[in-house]
PDB file of C-alpha atoms in Angstrom:
ATOM      1  CA  GLY H   1       6.264 -18.377 -11.925  1.00 60.00           C
ATOM      2  CA  GLN H   2       7.756 -16.475  -9.442  1.00 62.00           C
ATOM      3  CA  GLN H   3       8.225 -18.071  -6.101  1.00 89.00           C
ATOM      4  CA  VAL H   4       9.855 -18.559  -2.756  1.00 93.00           C
ATOM      5  CA  MET H   5      10.352 -22.206  -1.661  1.00 94.00           C
ATOM      6  CA  GLN H   6      11.873 -23.803   1.577  1.00 96.00           C
ATOM      7  CA  ILE H   7      13.338 -27.662   1.838  1.00 96.00           C
ATOM      8  CA  PRO H   8      13.134 -29.501   3.746  1.00 96.00           C
ATOM      9  CA  GLN H   9       9.551 -29.333   4.595  1.00 94.00           C
ATOM     10  CA  TYR H  10      10.069 -31.306   7.792  1.00 95.00           C
ATOM     11  CA  GLN H  11      12.864 -31.596   9.630  1.00 95.00           C
ATOM     12  CA  HIS H  12      13.242 -34.072  12.811  1.00 96.00           C
ATOM     13  CA  VAL H  13      16.308 -33.521  14.966  1.00 97.00           C
ATOM     14  CA  GLN H  14      17.967 -35.063  17.728  1.00 97.00           C
ATOM     15  CA  GLU H  15      18.591 -32.637  20.692  1.00 97.00           C
ATOM     16  CA  GLY H  16      21.857 -31.176  20.310  1.00 97.00           C
ATOM     17  CA  GLU H  17      22.386 -31.879  16.761  1.00 97.00           C
ATOM     18  CA  ASP H  18      22.785 -29.286  14.020  1.00 97.00           C
ATOM     19  CA  PHE H  19      20.580 -28.849  11.175  1.00 95.00           C
ATOM     20  CA  THR H  20      20.311 -26.641   7.951  1.00 97.00           C
ATOM     21  CA  THR H  21      17.058 -25.388   6.362  1.00 97.00           C
ATOM     22  CA  TYR H  22      17.244 -23.847   2.698  1.00 98.00           C
ATOM     23  CA  CYS H  23      15.276 -21.255   1.099  1.00 97.00           C
ATOM     24  CA  ASN H  24      15.385 -20.895  -2.656  1.00 97.00           C
ATOM     25  CA  SER H  25      13.637 -17.881  -4.959  1.00 95.00           C
ATOM     26  CA  SER H  26      13.245 -18.054  -8.655  1.00 90.00           C
ATOM     27  CA  THR H  27      14.597 -14.340  -8.788  1.00 92.00           C
ATOM     28  CA  THR H  28      17.142 -12.268  -7.299  1.00 93.00           C
ATOM     29  CA  LEU H  29      15.654 -10.286  -3.959  1.00 94.00           C
ATOM     30  CA  SER H  30      16.422  -7.269  -2.729  1.00 93.00           C
ATOM     31  CA  ASN H  31      16.035  -8.347   0.905  1.00 95.00           C
ATOM     32  CA  ILE H  32      14.923 -11.753   2.381  1.00 97.00           C
ATOM     33  CA  GLN H  33      13.361 -12.604   5.797  1.00 97.00           C
ATOM     34  CA  TRP H  34      12.934 -15.199   8.270  1.00 98.00           C
ATOM     35  CA  TYR H  35      10.494 -15.433  10.767  1.00 98.00           C
ATOM     36  CA  LYS H  36       9.734 -18.466  13.740  1.00 98.00           C
ATOM     37  CA  GLN H  37       6.238 -19.624  14.407  1.00 97.00           C
ATOM     38  CA  ARG H  38       5.760 -21.376  17.437  1.00 97.00           C
ATOM     39  CA  PRO H  39       3.218 -24.235  17.382  1.00 95.00           C
ATOM     40  CA  GLY H  40      -0.189 -22.523  18.121  1.00 94.00           C
ATOM     41  CA  GLY H  41       1.654 -18.989  18.084  1.00 96.00           C
ATOM     42  CA  HIS H  42       1.874 -16.584  15.383  1.00 97.00           C
ATOM     43  CA  PRO H  43       5.191 -15.695  13.140  1.00 97.00           C
ATOM     44  CA  VAL H  44       7.508 -13.470  14.654  1.00 98.00           C
ATOM     45  CA  PHE H  45      10.112 -11.635  13.026  1.00 97.00           C
ATOM     46  CA  LEU H  46      13.615 -13.146  13.499  1.00 98.00           C
ATOM     47  CA  ILE H  47      16.176 -10.936  10.905  1.00 97.00           C
ATOM     48  CA  GLN H  48      16.752  -9.373   7.535  1.00 97.00           C
ATOM     49  CA  LEU H  49      19.456 -10.151   5.406  1.00 97.00           C
ATOM     50  CA  VAL H  50      20.240  -7.616   2.494  1.00 96.00           C
ATOM     51  CA  LYS H  51      23.615  -7.896   0.906  1.00 97.00           C
ATOM     52  CA  SER H  52      24.712 -10.432  -1.214  1.00 97.00           C
ATOM     53  CA  GLY H  53      26.930 -13.593   0.836  1.00 97.00           C
ATOM     54  CA  GLU H  54      26.073 -11.637   4.001  1.00 97.00           C
ATOM     55  CA  VAL H  55      26.176 -13.662   7.183  1.00 98.00           C
ATOM     56  CA  LYS H  56      24.156 -12.848  10.292  1.00 98.00           C
ATOM     57  CA  LYS H  57      23.921 -14.897  13.610  1.00 98.00           C
ATOM     58  CA  GLN H  58      21.756 -14.918  16.802  1.00 97.00           C
ATOM     59  CA  LYS H  59      23.158 -16.976  19.462  1.00 96.00           C
ATOM     60  CA  ARG H  60      22.883 -20.514  17.930  1.00 97.00           C
ATOM     61  CA  LEU H  61      21.139 -19.731  14.815  1.00 98.00           C
ATOM     62  CA  THR H  62      23.302 -18.372  11.719  1.00 98.00           C
ATOM     63  CA  PHE H  63      21.492 -16.959   8.385  1.00 98.00           C
ATOM     64  CA  GLN H  64      23.206 -16.439   5.301  1.00 98.00           C
ATOM     65  CA  PHE H  65      22.089 -14.871   2.340  1.00 98.00           C
ATOM     66  CA  GLY H  66      23.496 -16.202  -1.156  1.00 97.00           C
ATOM     67  CA  GLU H  67      25.952 -14.246  -3.316  1.00 96.00           C
ATOM     68  CA  ALA H  68      23.369 -14.217  -6.002  1.00 96.00           C
ATOM     69  CA  LYS H  69      21.039 -12.757  -3.625  1.00 96.00           C
ATOM     70  CA  LYS H  70      18.387 -15.912  -4.824  1.00 96.00           C
ATOM     71  CA  ASN H  71      18.707 -18.537  -1.822  1.00 97.00           C
ATOM     72  CA  SER H  72      19.423 -18.388   1.615  1.00 98.00           C
ATOM     73  CA  SER H  73      19.895 -20.759   4.841  1.00 98.00           C
ATOM     74  CA  LEU H  74      19.447 -21.214   7.965  1.00 98.00           C
ATOM     75  CA  HIS H  75      21.786 -23.090  10.390  1.00 98.00           C
ATOM     76  CA  ILE H  76      21.005 -23.550  13.970  1.00 97.00           C
ATOM     77  CA  THR H  77      23.887 -25.238  16.014  1.00 98.00           C
ATOM     78  CA  ALA H  78      23.253 -27.815  19.317  1.00 97.00           C
ATOM     79  CA  THR H  79      19.396 -27.987  18.502  1.00 97.00           C
ATOM     80  CA  GLN H  80      17.004 -27.356  21.884  1.00 97.00           C
ATOM     81  CA  THR H  81      13.413 -28.056  22.700  1.00 95.00           C
ATOM     82  CA  THR H  82      12.747 -24.181  22.260  1.00 96.00           C
ATOM     83  CA  ASP H  83      14.137 -24.413  18.376  1.00 97.00           C
ATOM     84  CA  VAL H  84      10.656 -26.185  18.160  1.00 97.00           C
ATOM     85  CA  GLY H  85       8.408 -24.540  15.255  1.00 97.00           C
ATOM     86  CA  THR H  86       7.745 -23.477  11.984  1.00 97.00           C
ATOM     87  CA  TYR H  87      10.395 -21.572  10.095  1.00 97.00           C
ATOM     88  CA  PHE H  88       9.626 -19.273   7.384  1.00 97.00           C
ATOM     89  CA  CYS H  89      11.346 -17.378   4.772  1.00 97.00           C
ATOM     90  CA  ALA H  90      10.135 -14.456   2.940  1.00 95.00           C
ATOM     91  CA  GLY H  91      11.216 -12.150   0.418  1.00 93.00           C
ATOM     92  CA  PRO H  92       9.595  -9.236  -2.034  1.00 91.00           C
ATOM     93  CA  LEU H  93       8.997 -10.759  -5.485  1.00 85.00           C
ATOM     94  CA  LYS H  94       8.507  -8.507  -8.350  1.00 82.00           C
ATOM     95  CA  ALA H  95       5.858 -10.339 -10.072  1.00 79.00           C
ATOM     96  CA  ALA H  96       3.748  -9.919  -6.491  1.00 79.00           C
ATOM     97  CA  GLY H  97       4.247  -6.477  -6.921  1.00 80.00           C
ATOM     98  CA  ASN H  98       6.787  -6.356  -4.556  1.00 81.00           C
ATOM     99  CA  LYS H  99       4.973  -7.657  -1.740  1.00 86.00           C
ATOM    100  CA  LEU H 100       6.764  -9.902   0.700  1.00 89.00           C
ATOM    101  CA  THR H 101       5.915 -13.633  -0.359  1.00 90.00           C
ATOM    102  CA  PHE H 102       6.505 -16.120   2.052  1.00 92.00           C
ATOM    103  CA  GLY H 103       7.838 -20.087   1.138  1.00 93.00           C
ATOM    104  CA  GLY H 104       5.677 -22.565   2.542  1.00 93.00           C
ATOM    105  CA  GLY H 105       7.901 -23.047   6.121  1.00 95.00           C
ATOM    106  CA  THR H 106      10.450 -25.686   7.443  1.00 96.00           C
ATOM    107  CA  ARG H 107       8.482 -27.550  10.390  1.00 96.00           C
ATOM    108  CA  VAL H 108      11.098 -28.108  13.083  1.00 96.00           C
ATOM    109  CA  LEU H 109      10.546 -31.476  15.712  1.00 96.00           C
ATOM    110  CA  VAL H 110      13.278 -31.830  18.075  1.00 95.00           C
ATOM    111  CA  LYS H 111      13.616 -35.234  19.887  1.00 91.00           C
ATOM    112  CA  PRO H 112      14.690 -35.173  23.350  1.00 86.00           C
TER     113      PRO H 112
ATOM    114  CA  ASN N   1       2.099  -0.666  22.844  1.00 72.00           C
ATOM    115  CA  ALA N   2      -0.121  -3.653  21.962  1.00 82.00           C
ATOM    116  CA  GLY N   3       1.270  -4.283  18.642  1.00 95.00           C
ATOM    117  CA  VAL N   4      -1.091  -5.795  16.456  1.00 98.00           C
ATOM    118  CA  THR N   5      -4.426  -6.622  18.342  1.00 98.00           C
ATOM    119  CA  GLN N   6      -6.983  -9.143  16.654  1.00 98.00           C
ATOM    120  CA  THR N   7     -10.638  -9.744  17.683  1.00 97.00           C
ATOM    121  CA  PRO N   8     -12.298 -12.179  18.196  1.00 97.00           C
ATOM    122  CA  LYS N   9      -9.494 -14.932  19.132  1.00 97.00           C
ATOM    123  CA  PHE N  10     -12.211 -18.208  18.711  1.00 97.00           C
ATOM    124  CA  GLN N  11     -15.424 -18.131  16.699  1.00 97.00           C
ATOM    125  CA  VAL N  12     -17.232 -20.846  15.069  1.00 98.00           C
ATOM    126  CA  LEU N  13     -19.966 -20.109  12.412  1.00 97.00           C
ATOM    127  CA  LYS N  14     -22.494 -22.124  10.553  1.00 98.00           C
ATOM    128  CA  THR N  15     -22.534 -22.229   6.869  1.00 98.00           C
ATOM    129  CA  GLY N  16     -23.703 -19.456   5.260  1.00 98.00           C
ATOM    130  CA  GLN N  17     -23.455 -17.066   8.051  1.00 98.00           C
ATOM    131  CA  SER N  18     -21.311 -13.549   7.739  1.00 97.00           C
ATOM    132  CA  MET N  19     -18.497 -12.164  10.151  1.00 97.00           C
ATOM    133  CA  THR N  20     -16.110  -9.663  10.610  1.00 98.00           C
ATOM    134  CA  LEU N  21     -12.761  -9.713  11.749  1.00 98.00           C
ATOM    135  CA  GLN N  22     -11.150  -6.717  13.291  1.00 98.00           C
ATOM    136  CA  CYS N  23      -7.528  -6.044  13.550  1.00 98.00           C
ATOM    137  CA  ALA N  24      -5.483  -2.715  14.591  1.00 98.00           C
ATOM    138  CA  GLN N  25      -2.189  -1.906  15.028  1.00 98.00           C
ATOM    139  CA  ASP N  26      -0.503   0.823  16.958  1.00 96.00           C
ATOM    140  CA  MET N  27       2.969   1.019  15.357  1.00 96.00           C
ATOM    141  CA  ASN N  28       1.748   3.791  13.020  1.00 96.00           C
ATOM    142  CA  HIS N  29       2.448   1.336   9.850  1.00 96.00           C
ATOM    143  CA  ASN N  30       1.354   2.171   6.191  1.00 96.00           C
ATOM    144  CA  SER N  31       0.737  -1.239   5.226  1.00 96.00           C
ATOM    145  CA  MET N  32      -1.647  -3.927   6.963  1.00 97.00           C
ATOM    146  CA  TYR N  33      -2.376  -7.397   5.360  1.00 97.00           C
ATOM    147  CA  TRP N  34      -4.651 -10.536   5.637  1.00 98.00           C
ATOM    148  CA  TYR N  35      -3.634 -13.690   5.764  1.00 97.00           C
ATOM    149  CA  ARG N  36      -5.192 -17.639   6.440  1.00 97.00           C
ATOM    150  CA  GLN N  37      -2.853 -20.527   7.489  1.00 96.00           C
ATOM    151  CA  ASP N  38      -4.566 -23.791   6.921  1.00 92.00           C
ATOM    152  CA  PRO N  39      -3.485 -26.962   9.624  1.00 85.00           C
ATOM    153  CA  GLY N  40       0.223 -27.409   8.731  1.00 80.00           C
ATOM    154  CA  MET N  41       0.641 -25.324   5.999  1.00 85.00           C
ATOM    155  CA  GLY N  42       2.028 -21.954   4.911  1.00 89.00           C
ATOM    156  CA  LEU N  43       1.065 -18.464   5.083  1.00 94.00           C
ATOM    157  CA  ARG N  44      -1.630 -17.329   2.193  1.00 93.00           C
ATOM    158  CA  LEU N  45      -2.319 -13.637   1.593  1.00 94.00           C
ATOM    159  CA  ILE N  46      -5.867 -13.092   1.022  1.00 96.00           C
ATOM    160  CA  TYR N  47      -5.799  -9.105   0.912  1.00 97.00           C
ATOM    161  CA  TYR N  48      -3.686  -6.224   1.687  1.00 96.00           C
ATOM    162  CA  SER N  49      -3.950  -2.732   1.971  1.00 96.00           C
ATOM    163  CA  ALA N  50      -0.753  -0.701   0.738  1.00 94.00           C
ATOM    164  CA  SER N  51      -1.259   2.620   2.547  1.00 93.00           C
ATOM    165  CA  GLU N  52      -4.616   4.035   3.817  1.00 93.00           C
ATOM    166  CA  GLY N  53      -7.193   4.422   1.422  1.00 91.00           C
ATOM    167  CA  THR N  54      -5.890   1.274  -0.966  1.00 95.00           C
ATOM    168  CA  THR N  55      -6.930  -2.320  -0.658  1.00 97.00           C
ATOM    169  CA  ASP N  56      -5.666  -5.099  -3.245  1.00 95.00           C
ATOM    170  CA  LYS N  57      -6.380  -8.738  -3.289  1.00 95.00           C
ATOM    171  CA  GLY N  58      -3.889 -11.498  -2.653  1.00 93.00           C
ATOM    172  CA  GLU N  59      -3.308 -14.877  -3.654  1.00 90.00           C
ATOM    173  CA  VAL N  60      -6.645 -16.343  -2.039  1.00 94.00           C
ATOM    174  CA  PRO N  61      -9.798 -13.094  -2.148  1.00 97.00           C
ATOM    175  CA  ASN N  62     -12.394 -15.166  -2.889  1.00 97.00           C
ATOM    176  CA  GLY N  63     -15.127 -15.306  -0.144  1.00 97.00           C
ATOM    177  CA  TYR N  64     -13.444 -12.387   1.192  1.00 98.00           C
ATOM    178  CA  ASN N  65     -13.741  -8.433   1.374  1.00 98.00           C
ATOM    179  CA  VAL N  66     -11.883  -5.862   3.773  1.00 98.00           C
ATOM    180  CA  SER N  67     -12.329  -2.557   4.531  1.00 97.00           C
ATOM    181  CA  ARG N  68      -9.202  -0.076   5.538  1.00 96.00           C
ATOM    182  CA  LEU N  69     -10.837   2.068   8.051  1.00 89.00           C
ATOM    183  CA  ASN N  70      -8.149   4.557   9.047  1.00 95.00           C
ATOM    184  CA  LYS N  71      -4.510   4.161   9.547  1.00 96.00           C
ATOM    185  CA  ARG N  72      -5.024   2.218  12.169  1.00 97.00           C
ATOM    186  CA  GLU N  73      -7.712  -0.635  11.309  1.00 98.00           C
ATOM    187  CA  PHE N  74      -8.162  -3.433   8.891  1.00 98.00           C
ATOM    188  CA  SER N  75     -11.008  -5.628   8.680  1.00 98.00           C
ATOM    189  CA  LEU N  76     -11.853  -8.791   6.809  1.00 98.00           C
ATOM    190  CA  ARG N  77     -15.250  -9.491   6.216  1.00 98.00           C
ATOM    191  CA  LEU N  78     -16.463 -12.840   5.348  1.00 97.00           C
ATOM    192  CA  GLU N  79     -19.689 -12.477   3.847  1.00 94.00           C
ATOM    193  CA  SER N  80     -21.349 -16.397   3.441  1.00 97.00           C
ATOM    194  CA  ALA N  81     -19.059 -18.233   5.473  1.00 97.00           C
ATOM    195  CA  ALA N  82     -18.292 -21.878   3.853  1.00 97.00           C
ATOM    196  CA  PRO N  83     -16.216 -24.705   5.506  1.00 97.00           C
ATOM    197  CA  SER N  84     -13.329 -24.297   3.336  1.00 96.00           C
ATOM    198  CA  GLN N  85     -12.803 -21.193   5.156  1.00 97.00           C
ATOM    199  CA  THR N  86     -12.299 -22.901   8.138  1.00 97.00           C
ATOM    200  CA  SER N  87      -8.731 -21.956   9.083  1.00 97.00           C
ATOM    201  CA  VAL N  88      -6.637 -19.524  11.372  1.00 98.00           C
ATOM    202  CA  TYR N  89      -6.621 -15.838  10.170  1.00 98.00           C
ATOM    203  CA  PHE N  90      -3.550 -13.679  11.148  1.00 98.00           C
ATOM    204  CA  CYS N  91      -3.250  -9.945  10.576  1.00 98.00           C
ATOM    205  CA  ALA N  92       0.133  -8.108  10.241  1.00 98.00           C
ATOM    206  CA  SER N  93       1.368  -5.038   9.582  1.00 97.00           C
ATOM    207  CA  SER N  94       4.724  -3.218   8.282  1.00 96.00           C
ATOM    208  CA  ALA N  95       5.846   0.342   7.966  1.00 94.00           C
ATOM    209  CA  GLY N  96       5.749  -0.328   4.473  1.00 90.00           C
ATOM    210  CA  MET N  97       5.619  -2.856   1.229  1.00 85.00           C
ATOM    211  CA  GLY N  98       8.451  -5.292   0.449  1.00 78.00           C
ATOM    212  CA  ASN N  99      11.381  -4.115   2.189  1.00 83.00           C
ATOM    213  CA  TYR N 100      10.296  -4.230   6.065  1.00 91.00           C
ATOM    214  CA  GLU N 101       9.580  -6.998   8.323  1.00 94.00           C
ATOM    215  CA  GLN N 102       5.617  -7.926   9.087  1.00 96.00           C
ATOM    216  CA  TYR N 103       4.210  -7.861  12.580  1.00 97.00           C
ATOM    217  CA  PHE N 104       1.372 -10.263  13.284  1.00 98.00           C
ATOM    218  CA  GLY N 105      -1.211 -10.301  15.393  1.00 98.00           C
ATOM    219  CA  PRO N 106      -2.373 -13.606  17.643  1.00 98.00           C
ATOM    220  CA  GLY N 107      -4.664 -15.281  15.170  1.00 98.00           C
ATOM    221  CA  THR N 108      -8.197 -15.915  15.019  1.00 98.00           C
ATOM    222  CA  ARG N 109      -9.184 -19.517  14.841  1.00 97.00           C
ATOM    223  CA  LEU N 110     -12.375 -19.909  12.915  1.00 98.00           C
ATOM    224  CA  THR N 111     -14.324 -22.901  12.504  1.00 97.00           C
ATOM    225  CA  VAL N 112     -17.539 -23.159   9.968  1.00 97.00           C
ATOM    226  CA  THR N 113     -19.781 -26.242  10.677  1.00 97.00           C
TER     227      THR N 113
END
C-alpha cells in the first residue's frame, strides 16, 4: 500500500560532521513536511516543501523535495548536540484520504 | 495563546479501568488528531476529526473512542485499558487536512499495569 518511508532509522553522528536523512513515498505528494522531536518532547513542525525540486534552508539544515515529488532529504551540516532528536517526514497520501502520513523517523544521536 | 493543551500529563491505570484524555486547541483549527507513540517508534494515528461534527478511524482505532465536543476540544476515551495501550498519546491540530502543518500537544504518558 501507499506509505512514507525514512532511512536510516538511526544515525550516529560525530559532532561537527554532516549527515543526510532520506524520505521516500510510494506515490507523488502534493507537499512534504518535516518535524523534529527532541527526546521526551513532542513533534514540532520545521518546514513544508511544495514545489518540485524545491530547496529550503534553515541555518545548518537544508531540505530538498525531489523532482518527481516522491522523495525528500534533510541535510544537516556541522552537527551539534542540539540536533539530537528524531526527525519525521510526512506527506498527504491519497490512499489515506489525504491525511498527513508520517514516516517512521530517523533518530539522530550525536557523539561529542 | 497556549496552542494545544493536553490533560493529564501522566496517568497510571490498572487493566480494565477506563479514562478520558482531554485535548484543547485555541488556534481555531478545523482538524484534530490523536496519535500514539510507543518507545522508540513512530507516530500511529488512532482517530481524527477533519472538522467539527465528524470523526473517523485512523490506523489503530481498536480499544478507543473519541468525541469532538466542539471546535476546540477533542477527547480520547479508553473504555477498558489493556497493558498494550501503554504509550505516549499526542493530540494535534491543523487548519485543515493534508496540506497544513500539525501542531502537537505535550503528550500524555500512560502506563497500564
